[in-house]
């Protein structure tokens, strides 16, 4: 039986696609790609159907991490299908808890809960001028995804 993880942010064009791509890369490097279902999704539908922000794409290209994502909304059924749903900030978590139907199996938590450096909130770089915030977000996701996998 596959394990499953869903990464959530507001728009599904910056933070959660980066987390998804980093996680996929990490499980691929560990030889565990076929053991995982991995996806990301949005809480808002402003960017539905769009590819990730070009600064997120540039950041992942710089690190040699493939990213293939089209923004889509989180669904009610996701709460029953995924084992883990990781949000990027406290607003994401309270929104997810509000939307979770009864009988959800997913464990909803902050991705940053797994950061060995203790940074709980994943940097939201959407309103930045440049791409430094995207690098920061990438580094946080990298630490958290690897620590999460190590903890299993
Ligand atoms: P994300 O970034 O949630 O990391 O994808 C954002 C994307 C869009 C908006 C805010 C944050 N927005 O307000 O449209």
CSV table of N, CA and C and ligand atoms in Angstrom, one decimal:
chain,number,residue,atom,x,y,z
A,1,UNK,N,0.8,-1.2,0.0
A,1,UNK,CA,0.0,0.0,0.0
A,1,UNK,C,0.9,1.3,0.0
A,2,UNK,N,0.6,2.2,-1.0
A,2,UNK,CA,1.4,3.4,-1.0
A,2,UNK,C,1.1,4.3,0.1
A,3,UNK,N,2.1,5.0,0.6
A,3,UNK,CA,1.9,6.1,1.5
A,3,UNK,C,1.6,7.4,0.7
A,4,UNK,N,0.9,8.3,1.3
A,4,UNK,CA,0.5,9.5,0.4
A,4,UNK,C,0.7,10.8,1.2
A,5,UNK,N,1.1,11.8,0.5
A,5,UNK,CA,1.3,13.1,1.1
A,5,UNK,C,0.8,14.2,0.1
A,6,UNK,N,0.1,15.2,0.7
A,6,UNK,CA,-0.4,16.3,-0.1
A,6,UNK,C,0.1,17.6,0.6
A,7,UNK,N,0.7,18.5,-0.3
A,7,UNK,CA,1.2,19.7,0.2
A,7,UNK,C,0.2,20.8,-0.2
A,8,UNK,N,0.0,21.7,0.8
A,8,UNK,CA,-1.1,22.7,0.6
A,8,UNK,C,-0.5,24.1,0.8
A,9,UNK,N,-0.9,25.1,-0.1
A,9,UNK,CA,-0.7,26.5,0.2
A,9,UNK,C,-1.9,27.3,-0.3
A,10,UNK,N,-1.7,28.6,-0.4
A,10,UNK,CA,-2.9,29.4,-0.8
A,10,UNK,C,-3.2,29.2,-2.3
A,11,UNK,N,-2.2,29.4,-3.1
A,11,UNK,CA,-2.4,29.5,-4.5
A,11,UNK,C,-1.9,28.3,-5.4
A,12,UNK,N,-1.1,27.4,-4.7
A,12,UNK,CA,-0.5,26.2,-5.4
A,12,UNK,C,0.3,26.6,-6.6
A,13,UNK,N,1.0,27.8,-6.5
A,13,UNK,CA,1.9,28.2,-7.6
A,13,UNK,C,3.3,28.5,-7.0
A,14,UNK,N,3.5,28.6,-5.7
A,14,UNK,CA,4.8,28.9,-5.1
A,14,UNK,C,5.2,27.8,-4.1
A,15,UNK,N,4.7,27.9,-2.9
A,15,UNK,CA,5.2,27.0,-1.9
A,15,UNK,C,4.9,25.6,-2.0
A,16,UNK,N,3.7,25.2,-2.2
A,16,UNK,CA,3.3,23.8,-2.3
A,16,UNK,C,3.9,23.1,-3.5
A,17,UNK,N,4.0,23.7,-4.7
A,17,UNK,CA,4.6,23.0,-5.8
A,17,UNK,C,6.1,22.8,-5.5
A,18,UNK,N,6.8,23.7,-4.8
A,18,UNK,CA,8.2,23.5,-4.5
A,18,UNK,C,8.3,22.3,-3.5
A,19,UNK,N,7.4,22.3,-2.5
A,19,UNK,CA,7.5,21.2,-1.5
A,19,UNK,C,7.2,19.9,-2.2
A,20,UNK,N,6.2,19.8,-3.1
A,20,UNK,CA,5.9,18.6,-3.9
A,20,UNK,C,7.1,18.1,-4.7
A,21,UNK,N,7.8,19.1,-5.4
A,21,UNK,CA,8.9,18.7,-6.3
A,21,UNK,C,10.1,18.3,-5.4
A,22,UNK,N,10.3,18.9,-4.3
A,22,UNK,CA,11.4,18.6,-3.4
A,22,UNK,C,11.2,17.2,-2.8
A,23,UNK,N,9.9,16.9,-2.4
A,23,UNK,CA,9.6,15.6,-1.8
A,23,UNK,C,9.8,14.5,-2.9
A,24,UNK,N,9.3,14.7,-4.1
A,24,UNK,CA,9.4,13.7,-5.2
A,24,UNK,C,10.9,13.4,-5.5
A,25,UNK,N,11.7,14.5,-5.5
A,25,UNK,CA,13.1,14.3,-5.7
A,25,UNK,C,13.8,13.5,-4.6
A,26,UNK,N,13.4,13.8,-3.4
A,26,UNK,CA,13.9,13.1,-2.2
A,26,UNK,C,13.6,11.6,-2.2
A,27,UNK,N,12.3,11.3,-2.5
A,27,UNK,CA,12.0,9.9,-2.5
A,27,UNK,C,12.6,9.2,-3.7
A,28,UNK,N,12.7,9.9,-4.8
A,28,UNK,CA,13.4,9.3,-6.0
A,28,UNK,C,14.9,9.0,-5.7
A,29,UNK,N,15.5,9.9,-5.0
A,29,UNK,CA,16.9,9.7,-4.6
A,29,UNK,C,17.1,8.5,-3.6
A,30,UNK,N,16.0,8.3,-2.8
A,30,UNK,CA,16.1,7.3,-1.8
A,30,UNK,C,15.6,5.9,-2.4
A,31,UNK,N,15.3,5.9,-3.7
A,31,UNK,CA,14.8,4.7,-4.3
A,31,UNK,C,13.4,4.3,-3.9
A,32,UNK,N,12.6,5.2,-3.4
A,32,UNK,CA,11.3,4.9,-2.8
A,32,UNK,C,10.2,5.6,-3.6
A,33,UNK,N,10.4,6.0,-4.8
A,33,UNK,CA,9.4,6.8,-5.6
A,33,UNK,C,8.1,6.0,-5.7
A,34,UNK,N,8.2,4.7,-6.0
A,34,UNK,CA,7.0,3.9,-6.2
A,34,UNK,C,6.2,3.6,-5.0
A,35,UNK,N,6.8,4.0,-3.8
A,35,UNK,CA,6.0,3.8,-2.6
A,35,UNK,C,5.2,5.0,-2.2
A,36,UNK,N,5.2,6.0,-3.0
A,36,UNK,CA,4.5,7.3,-2.6
A,36,UNK,C,3.6,7.8,-3.6
A,37,UNK,N,2.4,8.3,-3.2
A,37,UNK,CA,1.6,9.2,-4.0
A,37,UNK,C,1.8,10.6,-3.4
A,38,UNK,N,2.2,11.5,-4.3
A,38,UNK,CA,2.5,12.8,-3.9
A,38,UNK,C,1.8,13.8,-4.8
A,39,UNK,N,1.2,14.9,-4.1
A,39,UNK,CA,0.5,15.9,-4.9
A,39,UNK,C,0.6,17.2,-4.1
A,40,UNK,N,0.2,18.3,-4.7
A,40,UNK,CA,0.0,19.6,-4.0
A,40,UNK,C,-1.3,20.2,-4.5
A,41,UNK,N,-1.8,21.1,-3.7
A,41,UNK,CA,-3.1,21.7,-4.0
A,41,UNK,C,-3.2,23.1,-3.3
A,42,UNK,N,-4.3,23.8,-3.8
A,42,UNK,CA,-4.5,25.2,-3.4
A,42,UNK,C,-5.7,25.3,-2.4
A,43,UNK,N,-5.7,26.3,-1.6
A,43,UNK,CA,-6.9,26.7,-0.9
A,43,UNK,C,-7.8,27.7,-1.6
A,44,UNK,N,-7.2,28.4,-2.5
A,44,UNK,CA,-8.0,29.4,-3.3
A,44,UNK,C,-7.8,29.1,-4.8
A,45,UNK,N,-8.8,29.6,-5.6
A,45,UNK,CA,-8.8,29.1,-7.0
A,45,UNK,C,-8.4,30.2,-8.0
A,46,UNK,N,-7.7,31.2,-7.5
A,46,UNK,CA,-7.3,32.3,-8.4
A,46,UNK,C,-6.4,31.8,-9.5
A,47,UNK,N,-5.6,30.8,-9.3
A,47,UNK,CA,-4.5,30.4,-10.2
A,47,UNK,C,-4.8,29.0,-10.8
A,48,UNK,N,-6.0,28.5,-10.7
A,48,UNK,CA,-6.3,27.2,-11.2
A,48,UNK,C,-5.9,27.0,-12.6
A,49,UNK,N,-5.2,25.9,-12.9
A,49,UNK,CA,-4.7,25.5,-14.2
A,49,UNK,C,-3.4,26.1,-14.6
A,50,UNK,N,-2.9,27.0,-13.7
A,50,UNK,CA,-1.6,27.6,-14.1
A,50,UNK,C,-0.4,26.8,-13.6
A,51,UNK,N,0.7,27.0,-14.4
A,51,UNK,CA,2.0,26.4,-14.0
A,51,UNK,C,2.5,27.3,-12.8
A,52,UNK,N,3.5,26.7,-12.1
A,52,UNK,CA,4.1,27.5,-11.0
A,52,UNK,C,4.7,28.8,-11.4
A,53,UNK,N,4.8,29.7,-10.5
A,53,UNK,CA,5.4,31.1,-10.6
A,53,UNK,C,6.8,30.9,-11.3
A,54,UNK,N,7.1,31.7,-12.2
A,54,UNK,CA,8.4,31.6,-13.0
A,54,UNK,C,9.6,31.6,-12.1
A,55,UNK,N,9.5,32.3,-10.9
A,55,UNK,CA,10.6,32.4,-10.0
A,55,UNK,C,10.8,31.0,-9.3
A,56,UNK,N,9.6,30.4,-9.0
A,56,UNK,CA,9.7,29.0,-8.4
A,56,UNK,C,10.4,28.1,-9.5
A,57,UNK,N,10.0,28.2,-10.7
A,57,UNK,CA,10.5,27.3,-11.8
A,57,UNK,C,12.0,27.6,-11.9
A,58,UNK,N,12.5,28.8,-11.8
A,58,UNK,CA,13.9,29.2,-12.0
A,58,UNK,C,14.7,28.6,-10.8
A,59,UNK,N,14.1,28.7,-9.6
A,59,UNK,CA,14.8,28.1,-8.4
A,59,UNK,C,15.0,26.6,-8.5
A,60,UNK,N,13.9,25.9,-8.9
A,60,UNK,CA,14.1,24.5,-9.0
A,60,UNK,C,15.0,24.1,-10.1
A,61,UNK,N,15.0,24.8,-11.2
A,61,UNK,CA,15.9,24.5,-12.3
A,61,UNK,C,17.4,24.7,-11.8
A,62,UNK,N,17.6,25.7,-11.0
A,62,UNK,CA,19.0,26.0,-10.5
A,62,UNK,C,19.4,24.8,-9.6
A,63,UNK,N,18.5,24.2,-8.9
A,63,UNK,CA,18.9,23.1,-8.1
A,63,UNK,C,18.7,21.7,-8.8
A,64,UNK,N,18.4,21.7,-10.0
A,64,UNK,CA,18.2,20.4,-10.8
A,64,UNK,C,17.1,19.6,-10.3
A,65,UNK,N,16.0,20.2,-9.8
A,65,UNK,CA,14.9,19.4,-9.3
A,65,UNK,C,13.7,19.6,-10.2
A,66,UNK,N,13.3,18.5,-10.9
A,66,UNK,CA,12.1,18.7,-11.8
A,66,UNK,C,10.9,19.1,-11.1
A,67,UNK,N,10.1,19.9,-11.7
A,67,UNK,CA,8.8,20.4,-11.1
A,67,UNK,C,7.7,20.3,-12.2
A,68,UNK,N,6.6,19.6,-11.9
A,68,UNK,CA,5.6,19.5,-12.9
A,68,UNK,C,4.3,19.6,-12.2
A,69,UNK,N,3.7,20.8,-12.2
A,69,UNK,CA,2.5,21.0,-11.4
A,69,UNK,C,1.5,22.0,-12.1
A,70,UNK,N,0.3,21.7,-12.0
A,70,UNK,CA,-0.8,22.7,-12.5
A,70,UNK,C,-1.6,23.0,-11.3
A,71,UNK,N,-1.9,24.2,-11.0
A,71,UNK,CA,-2.6,24.6,-9.8
A,71,UNK,C,-4.0,24.0,-9.8
A,72,UNK,N,-4.4,23.4,-8.7
A,72,UNK,CA,-5.8,22.9,-8.5
A,72,UNK,C,-6.1,23.0,-7.0
A,73,UNK,N,-7.4,23.1,-6.8
A,73,UNK,CA,-8.0,23.2,-5.5
A,73,UNK,C,-7.9,21.9,-4.7
A,74,UNK,N,-7.7,22.0,-3.4
A,74,UNK,CA,-7.9,20.8,-2.5
A,74,UNK,C,-9.3,20.3,-2.6
A,75,UNK,N,-9.5,19.0,-2.5
A,75,UNK,CA,-10.9,18.5,-2.6
A,75,UNK,C,-11.3,17.8,-1.3
A,76,UNK,N,-12.6,17.7,-1.0
A,76,UNK,CA,-13.0,17.0,0.2
A,76,UNK,C,-12.5,15.6,0.3
A,77,UNK,N,-12.4,14.9,-0.9
A,77,UNK,CA,-12.0,13.5,-0.9
A,77,UNK,C,-10.5,13.4,-0.5
A,78,UNK,N,-9.7,14.5,-0.7
A,78,UNK,CA,-8.3,14.5,-0.4
A,78,UNK,C,-8.1,14.1,1.1
A,79,UNK,N,-9.0,14.6,1.9
A,79,UNK,CA,-8.9,14.4,3.4
A,79,UNK,C,-9.1,12.9,3.8
A,80,UNK,N,-9.8,12.2,2.9
A,80,UNK,CA,-10.0,10.8,3.2
A,80,UNK,C,-9.0,9.9,2.5
A,81,UNK,N,-8.3,10.5,1.5
A,81,UNK,CA,-7.4,9.7,0.7
A,81,UNK,C,-5.9,9.8,1.1
A,82,UNK,N,-5.5,11.0,1.5
A,82,UNK,CA,-4.1,11.2,1.8
A,82,UNK,C,-3.8,10.9,3.3
A,83,UNK,N,-2.6,10.3,3.5
A,83,UNK,CA,-2.2,10.0,4.9
A,83,UNK,C,-1.8,11.3,5.6
A,84,UNK,N,-1.0,12.1,4.9
A,84,UNK,CA,-0.5,13.4,5.5
A,84,UNK,C,-0.9,14.6,4.6
A,85,UNK,N,-1.3,15.6,5.2
A,85,UNK,CA,-1.6,16.9,4.5
A,85,UNK,C,-0.8,18.0,5.2
A,86,UNK,N,0.2,18.5,4.5
A,86,UNK,CA,1.1,19.5,5.1
A,86,UNK,C,0.7,20.9,4.6
A,87,UNK,N,0.5,21.8,5.6
A,87,UNK,CA,0.3,23.2,5.2
A,87,UNK,C,1.5,24.0,5.5
A,88,UNK,N,1.6,25.2,4.9
A,88,UNK,CA,2.8,26.0,5.0
A,88,UNK,C,2.8,27.0,6.1
A,89,UNK,N,1.6,27.5,6.5
A,89,UNK,CA,1.5,28.5,7.6
A,89,UNK,C,0.3,28.2,8.4
A,90,UNK,N,0.1,29.0,9.5
A,90,UNK,CA,-1.0,28.7,10.4
A,90,UNK,C,-2.4,29.0,9.7
A,91,UNK,N,-2.4,29.9,8.8
A,91,UNK,CA,-3.7,30.2,8.1
A,91,UNK,C,-4.1,29.0,7.3
A,92,UNK,N,-3.1,28.4,6.6
A,92,UNK,CA,-3.4,27.1,5.9
A,92,UNK,C,-4.0,26.1,6.8
A,93,UNK,N,-3.4,25.9,8.0
A,93,UNK,CA,-3.8,24.8,8.9
A,93,UNK,C,-5.2,25.1,9.4
A,94,UNK,N,-5.5,26.3,9.8
A,94,UNK,CA,-6.9,26.6,10.3
A,94,UNK,C,-7.9,26.4,9.1
A,95,UNK,N,-7.6,26.8,7.9
A,95,UNK,CA,-8.5,26.6,6.8
A,95,UNK,C,-8.7,25.1,6.5
A,96,UNK,N,-7.6,24.4,6.6
A,96,UNK,CA,-7.7,22.9,6.3
A,96,UNK,C,-8.6,22.3,7.4
A,97,UNK,N,-8.4,22.7,8.6
A,97,UNK,CA,-9.2,22.1,9.7
A,97,UNK,C,-10.6,22.4,9.5
A,98,UNK,N,-10.9,23.6,9.1
A,98,UNK,CA,-12.3,24.0,8.8
A,98,UNK,C,-12.9,23.2,7.7
A,99,UNK,N,-12.1,22.8,6.7
A,99,UNK,CA,-12.7,22.2,5.5
A,99,UNK,C,-12.7,20.6,5.6
A,100,UNK,N,-12.0,20.1,6.6
A,100,UNK,CA,-11.9,18.6,6.8
A,100,UNK,C,-13.2,18.0,7.1
A,101,UNK,N,-13.7,17.1,6.2
A,101,UNK,CA,-15.0,16.5,6.5
A,101,UNK,C,-14.8,15.5,7.7
A,102,UNK,N,-16.0,15.1,8.3
A,102,UNK,CA,-15.8,14.1,9.4
A,102,UNK,C,-15.4,12.8,8.8
A,103,UNK,N,-14.6,12.0,9.5
A,103,UNK,CA,-14.1,10.8,9.0
A,103,UNK,C,-12.8,10.9,8.2
A,104,UNK,N,-12.2,12.1,8.2
A,104,UNK,CA,-10.9,12.3,7.5
A,104,UNK,C,-9.9,11.4,8.1
A,105,UNK,N,-9.0,10.9,7.3
A,105,UNK,CA,-7.9,10.1,7.8
A,105,UNK,C,-6.6,10.9,7.9
A,106,UNK,N,-6.6,12.0,7.0
A,106,UNK,CA,-5.3,12.7,6.9
A,106,UNK,C,-4.8,13.3,8.2
A,107,UNK,N,-3.6,13.2,8.5
A,107,UNK,CA,-3.0,14.0,9.6
A,107,UNK,C,-2.6,15.3,9.0
A,108,UNK,N,-3.2,16.4,9.5
A,108,UNK,CA,-3.0,17.8,9.0
A,108,UNK,C,-2.0,18.4,9.9
A,109,UNK,N,-0.9,18.9,9.4
A,109,UNK,CA,0.2,19.5,10.2
A,109,UNK,C,1.0,20.5,9.4
A,110,UNK,N,1.7,21.4,10.1
A,110,UNK,CA,2.6,22.3,9.4
A,110,UNK,C,3.8,21.5,8.9
A,111,UNK,N,4.2,21.7,7.7
A,111,UNK,CA,5.4,21.1,7.1
A,111,UNK,C,6.6,21.5,8.0
A,112,UNK,N,6.6,22.7,8.5
A,112,UNK,CA,7.8,23.2,9.2
A,112,UNK,C,7.9,22.5,10.6
A,113,UNK,N,6.9,21.8,11.0
A,113,UNK,CA,7.0,21.0,12.2
A,113,UNK,C,8.2,20.0,12.1
A,114,UNK,N,8.6,19.7,10.9
A,114,UNK,CA,9.7,18.7,10.7
A,114,UNK,C,11.1,19.4,10.6
A,115,UNK,N,11.1,20.7,10.6
A,115,UNK,CA,12.4,21.4,10.4
A,115,UNK,C,13.4,21.2,11.5
A,116,UNK,N,14.5,20.6,11.3
A,116,UNK,CA,15.5,20.4,12.3
A,116,UNK,C,16.0,21.7,12.8
A,117,UNK,N,15.9,22.8,12.0
A,117,UNK,CA,16.3,24.1,12.5
A,117,UNK,C,15.2,24.9,13.2
A,118,UNK,N,14.0,24.3,13.3
A,118,UNK,CA,12.9,24.9,14.1
A,118,UNK,C,12.2,26.0,13.4
A,119,UNK,N,12.3,26.3,12.1
A,119,UNK,CA,11.5,27.3,11.5
A,119,UNK,C,10.2,26.8,11.1
A,120,UNK,N,9.2,27.2,11.8
A,120,UNK,CA,7.8,26.5,11.7
A,120,UNK,C,7.1,27.0,10.4
A,121,UNK,N,7.3,28.2,10.0
A,121,UNK,CA,6.5,28.7,8.9
A,121,UNK,C,7.3,28.8,7.6
A,122,UNK,N,6.8,28.2,6.6
A,122,UNK,CA,7.5,28.2,5.3
A,122,UNK,C,7.4,29.6,4.7
A,123,UNK,N,8.5,30.1,4.3
A,123,UNK,CA,8.5,31.5,3.7
A,123,UNK,C,7.5,31.6,2.5
A,124,UNK,N,6.7,32.6,2.6
A,124,UNK,CA,5.7,32.9,1.4
A,124,UNK,C,6.4,34.0,0.6
A,125,UNK,N,6.9,33.6,-0.6
A,125,UNK,CA,7.7,34.5,-1.4
A,125,UNK,C,6.9,35.2,-2.5
A,126,UNK,N,5.5,35.0,-2.5
A,126,UNK,CA,4.7,35.4,-3.7
A,126,UNK,C,4.8,36.9,-3.9
A,127,UNK,N,4.8,37.7,-2.8
A,127,UNK,CA,4.8,39.2,-3.0
A,127,UNK,C,6.2,39.8,-3.1
A,128,UNK,N,7.2,39.0,-3.1
A,128,UNK,CA,8.6,39.5,-3.2
A,128,UNK,C,8.9,40.1,-4.6
A,129,UNK,N,9.9,41.0,-4.6
A,129,UNK,CA,10.3,41.5,-5.9
A,129,UNK,C,11.2,40.5,-6.6
A,130,UNK,N,12.1,39.9,-5.9
A,130,UNK,CA,13.1,39.0,-6.5
A,130,UNK,C,12.8,37.5,-6.1
A,131,UNK,N,13.9,36.7,-6.2
A,131,UNK,CA,13.6,35.3,-6.0
A,131,UNK,C,14.4,34.7,-4.8
A,132,UNK,N,14.9,35.6,-3.9
A,132,UNK,CA,15.6,35.1,-2.7
A,132,UNK,C,14.6,34.4,-1.8
A,133,UNK,N,13.4,34.9,-1.7
A,133,UNK,CA,12.4,34.2,-0.9
A,133,UNK,C,12.1,32.8,-1.4
A,134,UNK,N,12.2,32.6,-2.7
A,134,UNK,CA,12.0,31.3,-3.3
A,134,UNK,C,13.1,30.3,-2.9
A,135,UNK,N,14.3,30.9,-2.9
A,135,UNK,CA,15.5,30.0,-2.4
A,135,UNK,C,15.3,29.6,-1.0
A,136,UNK,N,14.9,30.6,-0.2
A,136,UNK,CA,14.6,30.3,1.3
A,136,UNK,C,13.5,29.2,1.4
A,137,UNK,N,12.5,29.4,0.7
A,137,UNK,CA,11.4,28.4,0.7
A,137,UNK,C,11.9,27.0,0.3
A,138,UNK,N,12.7,27.0,-0.8
A,138,UNK,CA,13.3,25.7,-1.2
A,138,UNK,C,14.1,25.1,-0.1
A,139,UNK,N,15.0,25.9,0.5
A,139,UNK,CA,15.8,25.3,1.5
A,139,UNK,C,15.0,24.8,2.7
A,140,UNK,N,14.0,25.5,3.1
A,140,UNK,CA,13.1,25.0,4.2
A,140,UNK,C,12.4,23.7,3.8
A,141,UNK,N,11.9,23.7,2.6
A,141,UNK,CA,11.2,22.4,2.1
A,141,UNK,C,12.2,21.3,2.1
A,142,UNK,N,13.4,21.5,1.6
A,142,UNK,CA,14.4,20.5,1.6
A,142,UNK,C,14.7,19.9,2.9
A,143,UNK,N,14.9,20.7,3.9
A,143,UNK,CA,15.2,20.3,5.3
A,143,UNK,C,14.0,19.5,5.8
A,144,UNK,N,12.8,20.1,5.6
A,144,UNK,CA,11.6,19.5,6.2
A,144,UNK,C,11.3,18.1,5.6
A,145,UNK,N,11.3,18.1,4.3
A,145,UNK,CA,10.9,16.8,3.6
A,145,UNK,C,11.9,15.7,4.0
A,146,UNK,N,13.2,16.0,4.0
A,146,UNK,CA,14.2,15.0,4.4
A,146,UNK,C,14.0,14.5,5.8
A,147,UNK,N,13.7,15.5,6.7
A,147,UNK,CA,13.6,15.1,8.1
A,147,UNK,C,12.3,14.3,8.3
A,148,UNK,N,11.2,14.7,7.6
A,148,UNK,CA,10.0,13.9,7.7
A,148,UNK,C,10.2,12.5,7.2
A,149,UNK,N,10.9,12.3,6.1
A,149,UNK,CA,11.2,11.0,5.6
A,149,UNK,C,12.1,10.2,6.5
A,150,UNK,N,13.0,10.9,7.1
A,150,UNK,CA,13.9,10.2,8.1
A,150,UNK,C,13.1,9.7,9.3
A,151,UNK,N,12.0,10.4,9.6
A,151,UNK,CA,11.3,10.1,10.9
A,151,UNK,C,10.4,8.9,10.7
A,152,UNK,N,10.2,8.5,9.5
A,152,UNK,CA,9.2,7.4,9.3
A,152,UNK,C,9.8,6.0,9.5
B,1,LIG,P1,1.5,30.2,-2.7
B,1,LIG,O1,1.7,31.8,-3.0
B,1,LIG,O2,0.3,30.1,-1.8
B,1,LIG,O3,2.7,29.8,-2.1
B,1,LIG,O4,1.2,29.6,-4.1
B,1,LIG,C1,0.6,32.6,-3.3
B,1,LIG,C2,0.1,32.6,-4.5
B,1,LIG,C3,-0.9,33.5,-4.8
B,1,LIG,C4,-1.4,34.4,-3.9
B,1,LIG,C5,-0.9,34.4,-2.6
B,1,LIG,C6,0.2,33.5,-2.3
B,1,LIG,N1,-2.5,35.3,-4.2
B,1,LIG,O5,-2.9,36.0,-3.3
B,1,LIG,O6,-2.9,35.3,-5.3
